[in-house]
mmCIF file of C-alpha atoms in Angstrom:
data_model
loop_
_atom_site.group_PDB
_atom_site.id
_atom_site.type_symbol
_atom_site.label_atom_id
_atom_site.label_comp_id
_atom_site.label_asym_id
_atom_site.label_seq_id
_atom_site.Cartn_x
_atom_site.Cartn_y
_atom_site.Cartn_z
ATOM 1 C CA MET A 1 0.048 -0.077 0.042
ATOM 2 C CA THR A 2 2.859 2.351 0.656
ATOM 3 C CA ALA A 3 4.108 2.075 -3.060
ATOM 4 C CA LEU A 4 0.506 2.734 -4.186
ATOM 5 C CA ALA A 5 0.092 5.728 -1.857
ATOM 6 C CA ARG A 6 3.181 7.294 -3.632
ATOM 7 C CA LEU A 7 1.450 6.870 -6.964
ATOM 8 C CA ILE A 8 -1.861 8.664 -5.944
ATOM 9 C CA ASP A 9 0.006 11.998 -6.152
ATOM 10 C CA PRO A 10 -1.377 15.016 -8.180
ATOM 11 C CA GLN A 11 2.006 15.411 -9.810
ATOM 12 C CA GLN A 12 1.810 11.917 -11.544
ATOM 13 C CA GLU A 13 0.909 11.621 -15.197
ATOM 14 C CA GLN A 14 -2.913 10.974 -15.879
ATOM 15 C CA GLU A 15 -2.393 7.437 -17.065
ATOM 16 C CA VAL A 16 -0.375 6.629 -13.986
ATOM 17 C CA LEU A 17 -3.134 8.242 -11.780
ATOM 18 C CA ALA A 18 -5.755 6.402 -13.617
ATOM 19 C CA HIS A 19 -4.303 2.942 -13.038
ATOM 20 C CA ALA A 20 -3.572 3.826 -9.367
ATOM 21 C CA CYS A 21 -6.989 4.971 -8.680
ATOM 22 C CA LEU A 22 -8.255 1.701 -10.427
ATOM 23 C CA ALA A 23 -6.053 -0.256 -8.071
ATOM 24 C CA LEU A 24 -7.575 1.669 -5.071
ATOM 25 C CA SER A 25 -11.039 0.871 -6.301
ATOM 26 C CA SER A 26 -10.153 -2.835 -6.461
ATOM 27 C CA LEU A 27 -8.576 -2.913 -3.112
ATOM 28 C CA SER A 28 -11.630 -1.058 -1.636
ATOM 29 C CA LEU A 29 -13.980 -3.776 -3.004
ATOM 30 C CA HIS A 30 -12.955 -6.226 -0.250
ATOM 31 C CA GLU A 31 -13.144 -5.249 3.487
ATOM 32 C CA ASP A 32 -9.895 -7.074 4.422
ATOM 33 C CA SER A 33 -7.867 -4.741 1.993
ATOM 34 C CA ALA A 34 -10.096 -1.742 2.238
ATOM 35 C CA THR A 35 -8.901 -1.042 5.860
ATOM 36 C CA ALA A 36 -5.417 -0.401 4.431
ATOM 37 C CA VAL A 37 -6.819 2.013 1.911
ATOM 38 C CA VAL A 38 -8.477 3.990 4.730
ATOM 39 C CA VAL A 39 -5.109 5.041 6.206
ATOM 40 C CA GLU A 40 -4.475 7.028 2.870
ATOM 41 C CA TRP A 41 -7.832 8.979 3.106
ATOM 42 C CA GLY A 42 -6.077 12.302 3.401
ATOM 43 C CA LYS A 43 -4.253 11.677 0.168
ATOM 44 C CA ILE A 44 -7.525 10.372 -1.494
ATOM 45 C CA ALA A 45 -9.541 13.425 -0.448
ATOM 46 C CA GLY A 46 -6.707 15.782 -1.581
ATOM 47 C CA LEU A 47 -6.435 14.029 -4.851
ATOM 48 C CA TRP A 48 -10.206 14.155 -5.478
ATOM 49 C CA ARG A 49 -10.300 17.955 -5.089
ATOM 50 C CA HIS A 50 -7.339 18.429 -7.333
ATOM 51 C CA LEU A 51 -8.777 16.285 -10.091
ATOM 52 C CA THR A 52 -12.113 18.199 -9.714
ATOM 53 C CA ALA A 53 -10.357 21.499 -9.886
ATOM 54 C CA ALA A 54 -8.399 20.520 -12.902
ATOM 55 C CA GLY A 55 -11.610 19.733 -14.809
ATOM 56 C CA THR A 56 -10.452 16.009 -15.485
ATOM 57 C CA THR A 57 -12.728 14.487 -18.196
ATOM 58 C CA GLU A 58 -14.271 11.040 -18.011
ATOM 59 C CA ASP A 59 -13.039 9.723 -21.352
ATOM 60 C CA GLY A 60 -11.231 6.361 -21.141
ATOM 61 C CA MET A 61 -9.512 5.466 -17.990
ATOM 62 C CA SER A 62 -10.469 8.391 -15.737
ATOM 63 C CA PRO A 63 -8.719 8.839 -12.481
ATOM 64 C CA LEU A 64 -11.622 10.944 -11.203
ATOM 65 C CA VAL A 65 -14.171 8.165 -11.905
ATOM 66 C CA ASN A 66 -11.956 5.464 -10.625
ATOM 67 C CA LEU A 67 -11.234 7.505 -7.477
ATOM 68 C CA SER A 68 -15.003 8.016 -7.052
ATOM 69 C CA ALA A 69 -15.533 4.359 -7.319
ATOM 70 C CA ALA A 70 -12.968 3.861 -4.584
ATOM 71 C CA ILE A 71 -14.593 6.220 -2.201
ATOM 72 C CA CYS A 72 -18.049 4.631 -2.847
ATOM 73 C CA LEU A 73 -16.638 1.029 -2.275
ATOM 74 C CA LEU A 74 -14.936 2.105 0.890
ATOM 75 C CA MET A 75 -18.222 3.193 2.392
ATOM 76 C CA GLN A 76 -20.001 -0.182 1.858
ATOM 77 C CA HIS A 77 -17.924 -1.806 4.725
ATOM 78 C CA THR A 78 -19.116 -1.043 8.409
ATOM 79 C CA ALA A 79 -15.577 -0.953 9.733
ATOM 80 C CA THR A 80 -14.188 1.333 7.029
ATOM 81 C CA GLN A 81 -17.368 3.555 6.927
ATOM 82 C CA THR A 82 -17.052 4.120 10.739
ATOM 83 C CA MET A 83 -13.352 5.311 10.364
ATOM 84 C CA LEU A 84 -14.110 7.499 7.441
ATOM 85 C CA VAL A 85 -17.080 9.272 8.986
ATOM 86 C CA ASP A 86 -14.758 10.268 11.837
ATOM 87 C CA GLU A 87 -12.269 11.566 9.244
ATOM 88 C CA GLY A 88 -15.019 13.786 7.623
ATOM 89 C CA ALA A 89 -15.995 11.641 4.726
ATOM 90 C CA LEU A 90 -19.481 12.981 4.724
ATOM 91 C CA ASP A 91 -18.204 16.568 4.167
ATOM 92 C CA LEU A 92 -16.319 15.304 1.146
ATOM 93 C CA ILE A 93 -19.159 13.503 -0.350
ATOM 94 C CA LEU A 94 -21.384 16.542 0.034
ATOM 95 C CA GLU A 95 -18.697 18.816 -1.504
ATOM 96 C CA ALA A 96 -18.212 16.421 -4.341
ATOM 97 C CA LEU A 97 -21.931 16.387 -5.051
ATOM 98 C CA THR A 98 -22.191 20.233 -4.944
ATOM 99 C CA THR A 99 -21.389 22.476 -7.847
ATOM 100 C CA SER A 100 -18.137 24.274 -7.109
ATOM 101 C CA ARG A 101 -15.688 26.527 -8.933
ATOM 102 C CA GLY A 102 -18.241 26.925 -11.855
ATOM 103 C CA GLU A 103 -18.046 23.072 -12.649
ATOM 104 C CA THR A 104 -20.176 20.044 -11.664
ATOM 105 C CA THR A 105 -18.989 16.517 -10.867
ATOM 106 C CA PRO A 106 -18.707 14.444 -13.973
ATOM 107 C CA VAL A 107 -21.847 12.103 -14.466
ATOM 108 C CA LYS A 108 -20.143 8.779 -13.888
ATOM 109 C CA ALA A 109 -18.288 10.200 -10.799
ATOM 110 C CA ALA A 110 -21.566 11.644 -9.498
ATOM 111 C CA VAL A 111 -23.240 8.213 -9.838
ATOM 112 C CA TRP A 112 -20.482 6.641 -7.656
ATOM 113 C CA ILE A 113 -20.461 9.462 -5.092
ATOM 114 C CA SER A 114 -24.207 9.500 -4.757
ATOM 115 C CA ALA A 115 -24.099 5.763 -4.088
ATOM 116 C CA ALA A 116 -21.429 6.453 -1.361
ATOM 117 C CA LEU A 117 -24.032 8.855 0.271
ATOM 118 C CA SER A 118 -26.673 5.914 0.193
ATOM 119 C CA HIS A 119 -24.080 3.734 1.832
ATOM 120 C CA LEU A 120 -23.744 6.063 4.727
ATOM 121 C CA ALA A 121 -27.532 6.433 4.990
ATOM 122 C CA SER A 122 -27.805 2.743 5.422
ATOM 123 C CA SER A 123 -26.145 2.896 8.807
ATOM 124 C CA PRO A 124 -28.491 3.926 11.814
ATOM 125 C CA ALA A 125 -25.394 5.217 13.436
ATOM 126 C CA ASN A 126 -25.175 8.065 10.852
ATOM 127 C CA LEU A 127 -28.805 9.170 11.026
ATOM 128 C CA LYS A 128 -28.091 12.338 13.158
ATOM 129 C CA GLY A 129 -25.306 13.457 10.715
ATOM 130 C CA MET A 130 -27.465 12.618 7.637
ATOM 131 C CA SER A 131 -30.411 14.631 9.140
ATOM 132 C CA ASP A 132 -28.422 17.914 8.814
ATOM 133 C CA ALA A 133 -29.786 20.559 6.599
ATOM 134 C CA SER A 134 -26.645 20.523 4.273
ATOM 135 C CA VAL A 135 -27.411 16.765 3.535
ATOM 136 C CA SER A 136 -31.152 17.696 2.706
ATOM 137 C CA THR A 137 -29.919 20.364 0.330
ATOM 138 C CA THR A 138 -27.725 17.800 -1.523
ATOM 139 C CA LEU A 139 -30.493 15.251 -1.557
ATOM 140 C CA HIS A 140 -32.748 17.569 -3.227
ATOM 141 C CA ARG A 141 -30.133 18.118 -5.958
ATOM 142 C CA LEU A 142 -29.956 14.368 -6.471
ATOM 143 C CA ALA A 143 -33.713 13.872 -6.516
ATOM 144 C CA ILE A 144 -34.039 16.342 -9.406
ATOM 145 C CA SER A 145 -31.013 15.243 -11.329
ATOM 146 C CA ASP A 146 -31.278 14.488 -15.024
ATOM 147 C CA VAL A 147 -29.337 11.258 -14.538
ATOM 148 C CA VAL A 148 -31.642 8.362 -13.575
ATOM 149 C CA ASP A 149 -28.882 6.454 -11.698
ATOM 150 C CA VAL A 150 -28.263 9.470 -9.524
ATOM 151 C CA ARG A 151 -32.009 9.652 -8.747
ATOM 152 C CA LEU A 152 -32.074 6.025 -7.924
ATOM 153 C CA ASN A 153 -29.212 6.553 -5.394
ATOM 154 C CA ALA A 154 -31.213 9.406 -3.865
ATOM 155 C CA ALA A 155 -34.237 7.011 -3.532
ATOM 156 C CA TRP A 156 -32.033 4.420 -1.778
ATOM 157 C CA THR A 157 -30.663 7.056 0.397
ATOM 158 C CA LEU A 158 -34.122 8.289 1.395
ATOM 159 C CA ALA A 159 -35.490 4.796 1.948
ATOM 160 C CA PHE A 160 -32.573 4.026 4.325
ATOM 161 C CA LEU A 161 -32.996 7.311 6.221
ATOM 162 C CA ALA A 162 -36.764 6.675 6.568
ATOM 163 C CA ALA A 163 -36.245 3.162 7.781
ATOM 164 C CA ASN A 164 -33.688 4.449 10.445
ATOM 165 C CA GLN A 165 -35.981 7.240 11.302
ATOM 166 C CA GLY A 166 -39.265 5.403 11.495
ATOM 167 C CA ALA A 167 -42.396 7.127 12.699
ATOM 168 C CA THR A 168 -41.610 7.518 16.388
ATOM 169 C CA GLU A 169 -40.462 11.006 16.277
ATOM 170 C CA TYR A 170 -39.738 13.585 13.442
ATOM 171 C CA ASN A 171 -36.529 15.509 12.859
ATOM 172 C CA SER A 172 -36.301 18.711 11.090
ATOM 173 C CA SER A 173 -35.335 17.158 7.784
ATOM 174 C CA VAL A 174 -38.340 14.760 7.443
ATOM 175 C CA LEU A 175 -40.458 17.300 5.514
ATOM 176 C CA SER A 176 -37.678 17.897 3.002
ATOM 177 C CA TRP A 177 -37.400 14.034 2.600
ATOM 178 C CA ILE A 178 -41.061 13.777 1.907
ATOM 179 C CA ARG A 179 -40.798 16.644 -0.716
ATOM 180 C CA ASP A 180 -37.918 14.846 -2.553
ATOM 181 C CA LEU A 181 -39.783 11.433 -2.346
ATOM 182 C CA LEU A 182 -42.730 13.102 -4.200
ATOM 183 C CA LEU A 183 -40.334 14.487 -6.727
ATOM 184 C CA LEU A 184 -38.751 11.140 -7.405
ATOM 185 C CA THR A 185 -42.253 9.497 -7.907
ATOM 186 C CA SER A 186 -43.546 8.869 -11.381
ATOM 187 C CA VAL A 187 -47.091 7.957 -12.195
ATOM 188 C CA SER A 188 -46.401 7.127 -15.840
ATOM 189 C CA GLY A 189 -47.772 3.943 -17.093
ATOM 190 C CA ASP A 190 -44.712 3.231 -19.098
ATOM 191 C CA ASP A 191 -41.921 3.546 -16.553
ATOM 192 C CA ASP A 192 -38.548 1.848 -17.224
ATOM 193 C CA ALA A 193 -37.064 -0.750 -14.853
ATOM 194 C CA LEU A 194 -35.079 1.862 -12.791
ATOM 195 C CA GLN A 195 -37.974 4.161 -12.393
ATOM 196 C CA GLN A 196 -40.019 1.296 -11.253
ATOM 197 C CA GLU A 197 -37.293 0.529 -8.783
ATOM 198 C CA ILE A 198 -37.287 4.167 -7.658
ATOM 199 C CA ASN A 199 -41.023 3.910 -7.252
ATOM 200 C CA SER A 200 -40.834 0.939 -5.075
ATOM 201 C CA LEU A 201 -38.245 2.573 -2.794
ATOM 202 C CA VAL A 202 -40.419 5.651 -2.516
ATOM 203 C CA ASN A 203 -43.353 3.469 -1.260
ATOM 204 C CA ILE A 204 -40.981 1.747 1.213
ATOM 205 C CA ALA A 205 -39.822 5.143 2.429
ATOM 206 C CA PHE A 206 -43.351 6.387 3.056
ATOM 207 C CA GLY A 207 -44.433 3.316 4.705
ATOM 208 C CA HIS A 208 -41.500 3.666 7.316
ATOM 209 C CA LEU A 209 -42.274 7.352 7.938
ATOM 210 C CA SER A 210 -45.910 6.624 8.377
ATOM 211 C CA GLY A 211 -45.538 3.663 10.575
ATOM 212 C CA ALA A 212 -47.501 1.560 8.144
ATOM 213 C CA GLU A 213 -46.623 -2.174 7.441
ATOM 214 C CA ALA A 214 -43.885 -1.919 4.802
ATOM 215 C CA ALA A 215 -41.267 -4.295 3.318
ATOM 216 C CA GLU A 216 -38.088 -4.186 5.419
ATOM 217 C CA ILE A 217 -34.928 -3.035 3.689
ATOM 218 C CA SER A 218 -32.856 -3.480 6.742
ATOM 219 C CA HIS A 219 -31.246 -6.553 5.383
ATOM 220 C CA LEU A 220 -29.711 -4.391 2.657
ATOM 221 C CA ARG A 221 -27.633 -2.708 5.288
ATOM 222 C CA GLU A 222 -25.608 -5.908 5.419
ATOM 223 C CA ALA A 223 -25.139 -5.958 1.627
ATOM 224 C CA SER A 224 -23.442 -3.629 -0.548
ATOM 225 C CA LEU A 225 -25.738 -1.471 -2.663
ATOM 226 C CA HIS A 226 -22.875 -1.773 -5.309
ATOM 227 C CA GLU A 227 -23.356 -5.463 -5.329
ATOM 228 C CA LYS A 228 -27.082 -5.368 -5.330
ATOM 229 C CA ARG A 229 -27.835 -2.665 -8.002
ATOM 230 C CA SER A 230 -24.718 -2.092 -10.115
ATOM 231 C CA PRO A 231 -23.369 -5.378 -11.773
ATOM 232 C CA SER A 232 -22.555 -3.290 -14.996
ATOM 233 C CA GLN A 233 -20.302 -0.915 -12.867
ATOM 234 C CA ARG A 234 -18.776 -3.868 -11.036
ATOM 235 C CA CYS A 235 -17.964 -5.695 -14.271
ATOM 236 C CA GLN A 236 -16.478 -2.578 -15.709
ATOM 237 C CA VAL A 237 -14.105 -2.256 -12.640
ATOM 238 C CA ARG A 238 -13.232 -5.880 -13.024
ATOM 239 C CA ARG A 239 -12.437 -5.654 -16.714
ATOM 240 C CA GLU A 240 -10.219 -2.584 -16.216
ATOM 241 C CA ALA A 241 -8.414 -4.090 -13.248
ATOM 242 C CA ILE A 242 -7.644 -7.261 -15.088
ATOM 243 C CA HIS A 243 -6.400 -5.055 -18.202
ATOM 244 C CA SER A 244 -4.188 -3.140 -15.649
ATOM 245 C CA PHE A 245 -2.762 -6.391 -14.296
ATOM 246 C CA ALA A 246 -1.934 -7.492 -17.835
ATOM 247 C CA GLU A 247 -0.236 -4.229 -18.750
ATOM 248 C CA PHE A 248 1.931 -4.569 -15.273
ATOM 249 C CA LEU A 249 2.907 -8.046 -16.444
ATOM 250 C CA ARG A 250 3.959 -6.739 -19.872
ATOM 251 C CA ALA A 251 5.932 -3.781 -18.335
ATOM 252 C CA GLY A 252 8.162 -5.993 -15.994
ATOM 253 C CA ASP A 253 9.875 -9.221 -16.042
ATOM 254 C CA VAL A 254 7.763 -10.968 -13.578
ATOM 255 C CA ALA A 255 5.014 -12.661 -15.566
ATOM 256 C CA GLN A 256 6.337 -16.285 -15.087
ATOM 257 C CA ASP A 257 6.765 -15.881 -11.312
ATOM 258 C CA LEU A 258 3.312 -14.319 -10.890
ATOM 259 C CA ILE A 259 1.580 -16.688 -13.089
ATOM 260 C CA GLY A 260 3.086 -19.501 -10.905
ATOM 261 C CA THR A 261 1.763 -17.779 -7.914
ATOM 262 C CA LEU A 262 -1.730 -17.578 -9.427
ATOM 263 C CA ALA A 263 -1.561 -21.281 -10.218
ATOM 264 C CA GLN A 264 -0.884 -21.971 -6.443
ATOM 265 C CA LEU A 265 -3.878 -19.543 -5.583
ATOM 266 C CA CYS A 266 -6.045 -21.507 -7.799
ATOM 267 C CA ARG A 267 -5.844 -24.279 -5.143
ATOM 268 C CA SER A 268 -6.694 -22.051 -2.238
ATOM 269 C CA SER A 269 -9.288 -23.347 0.201
ATOM 270 C CA ASP A 270 -10.692 -19.862 0.254
ATOM 271 C CA SER A 271 -13.404 -20.055 -2.592
ATOM 272 C CA ARG A 272 -13.112 -16.273 -3.262
ATOM 273 C CA VAL A 273 -9.390 -16.403 -3.708
ATOM 274 C CA CYS A 274 -9.667 -19.387 -5.911
ATOM 275 C CA LEU A 275 -12.356 -17.663 -8.031
ATOM 276 C CA GLU A 276 -10.237 -14.476 -8.608
ATOM 277 C CA ALA A 277 -7.123 -16.554 -9.475
ATOM 278 C CA MET A 278 -8.967 -18.730 -11.983
ATOM 279 C CA ASN A 279 -10.527 -15.641 -13.467
ATOM 280 C CA LEU A 280 -7.097 -14.148 -13.963
ATOM 281 C CA MET A 281 -5.540 -17.350 -15.387
ATOM 282 C CA ALA A 282 -8.346 -17.802 -17.820
ATOM 283 C CA PHE A 283 -7.926 -14.279 -19.015
ATOM 284 C CA LEU A 284 -4.204 -14.472 -19.368
ATOM 285 C CA TYR A 285 -4.470 -17.801 -21.363
ATOM 286 C CA ILE A 286 -6.338 -15.979 -24.056
ATOM 287 C CA GLU A 287 -3.615 -13.269 -24.386
ATOM 288 C CA ALA A 288 -0.967 -14.126 -26.822
ATOM 289 C CA ASP A 289 1.791 -12.887 -24.587
ATOM 290 C CA PHE A 290 1.027 -15.166 -21.647
ATOM 291 C CA SER A 291 -0.742 -18.246 -23.073
ATOM 292 C CA GLU A 292 2.429 -20.428 -23.123
ATOM 293 C CA SER A 293 3.305 -19.517 -19.651
ATOM 294 C CA VAL A 294 -0.166 -20.345 -18.406
ATOM 295 C CA ALA A 295 -0.131 -23.665 -20.301
ATOM 296 C CA ALA A 296 3.271 -24.362 -18.658
ATOM 297 C CA GLU A 297 1.597 -23.975 -15.218
ATOM 298 C CA GLY A 298 -0.952 -26.638 -15.999
ATOM 299 C CA GLY A 299 -3.650 -24.864 -17.900
ATOM 300 C CA VAL A 300 -6.574 -27.246 -18.463
ATOM 301 C CA GLU A 301 -5.268 -29.748 -16.002
ATOM 302 C CA LEU A 302 -5.093 -27.148 -13.238
ATOM 303 C CA LEU A 303 -8.738 -25.945 -13.705
ATOM 304 C CA ALA A 304 -10.039 -29.638 -14.063
ATOM 305 C CA SER A 305 -8.304 -30.752 -10.737
ATOM 306 C CA VAL A 306 -9.685 -27.631 -9.034
ATOM 307 C CA CYS A 307 -13.227 -28.437 -10.299
ATOM 308 C CA TRP A 308 -13.179 -32.031 -8.768
ATOM 309 C CA SER A 309 -11.368 -31.110 -5.584
ATOM 310 C CA LEU A 310 -13.374 -28.215 -4.213
ATOM 311 C CA ASP A 311 -16.927 -28.848 -3.106
ATOM 312 C CA ASP A 312 -18.224 -25.405 -4.048
ATOM 313 C CA ASP A 313 -20.880 -24.875 -6.653
ATOM 314 C CA ASP A 314 -19.642 -21.428 -7.579
ATOM 315 C CA VAL A 315 -16.002 -22.560 -8.186
ATOM 316 C CA GLN A 316 -17.301 -25.553 -10.078
ATOM 317 C CA LEU A 317 -19.442 -23.375 -12.299
ATOM 318 C CA ALA A 318 -16.665 -21.029 -12.902
ATOM 319 C CA CYS A 319 -14.214 -23.915 -13.839
ATOM 320 C CA ALA A 320 -16.712 -25.106 -16.415
ATOM 321 C CA LYS A 321 -16.929 -21.686 -17.922
ATOM 322 C CA TYR A 322 -13.184 -20.992 -17.861
ATOM 323 C CA LEU A 323 -12.249 -24.434 -19.389
ATOM 324 C CA LEU A 324 -14.338 -23.413 -22.349
ATOM 325 C CA ARG A 325 -11.625 -20.788 -23.084
ATOM 326 C CA TYR A 326 -8.897 -23.426 -23.449
ATOM 327 C CA GLU A 327 -10.687 -25.163 -26.306
#
């Protein structure tokens, strides 16, 4: 992490920053590695402000979008979220979602950052801070956004806040929440899937605020909204992370050693580690630069042995899919 921290420096070239920020988002995805990223929160916040002020575009591998993804993913874990709230993460998120210096947050970055706000709203411990007038002002901007994914994140945020608030007592922000819930609602008969999801969340929020029987969303506090709602974004992060890994192998004389290490990780008893290692091995096999090295480490025989040795449905299904690449 120390080496990566040196790369998230505003003085670095844009391409270096893009890959470094992508690496941060990949580390932030898993709680065990996310705790190491939190230590560098000061640098992350400083870099975000620098990139915003510089008017960085979203085209290609955008450092700003990748960094926004990392911030969002850090907020999905209870442990890291608690630490970051103490470090002023809510203030950065509100700043990020507010027009400043005559510019607005790029759309893709705004989607990630608005999702980060919904992660914070999911925790009852954050209700007091999330009831502040500054949050209500920002939520109103999200509720009237032209971007449907941003409005959906606003609906998630309001649904979580309503679930945590309940109908027992009202705080000063409830009326503004109700206003924004009404703004998010559509009565059109031809709503698309995302608007239908927004409508469902609005109904849940009103149910909690009124004390009426409503479908519980508390179980979603234990799951990432990123995992629940954004498979396309998750796949994009994965694809770009794998691409960066391949570029790293090409840049240094370490390919054979790392592929050998991956082969060992394919036999890990931890199914998540096994799946990630197999995914990389299968990808590298179809890359001309690495196919011979992967074959030398076992290739088909390795995946076949893993498939039969681990009693895990997900691993076995993944093995079957990856074996098709070796045909």
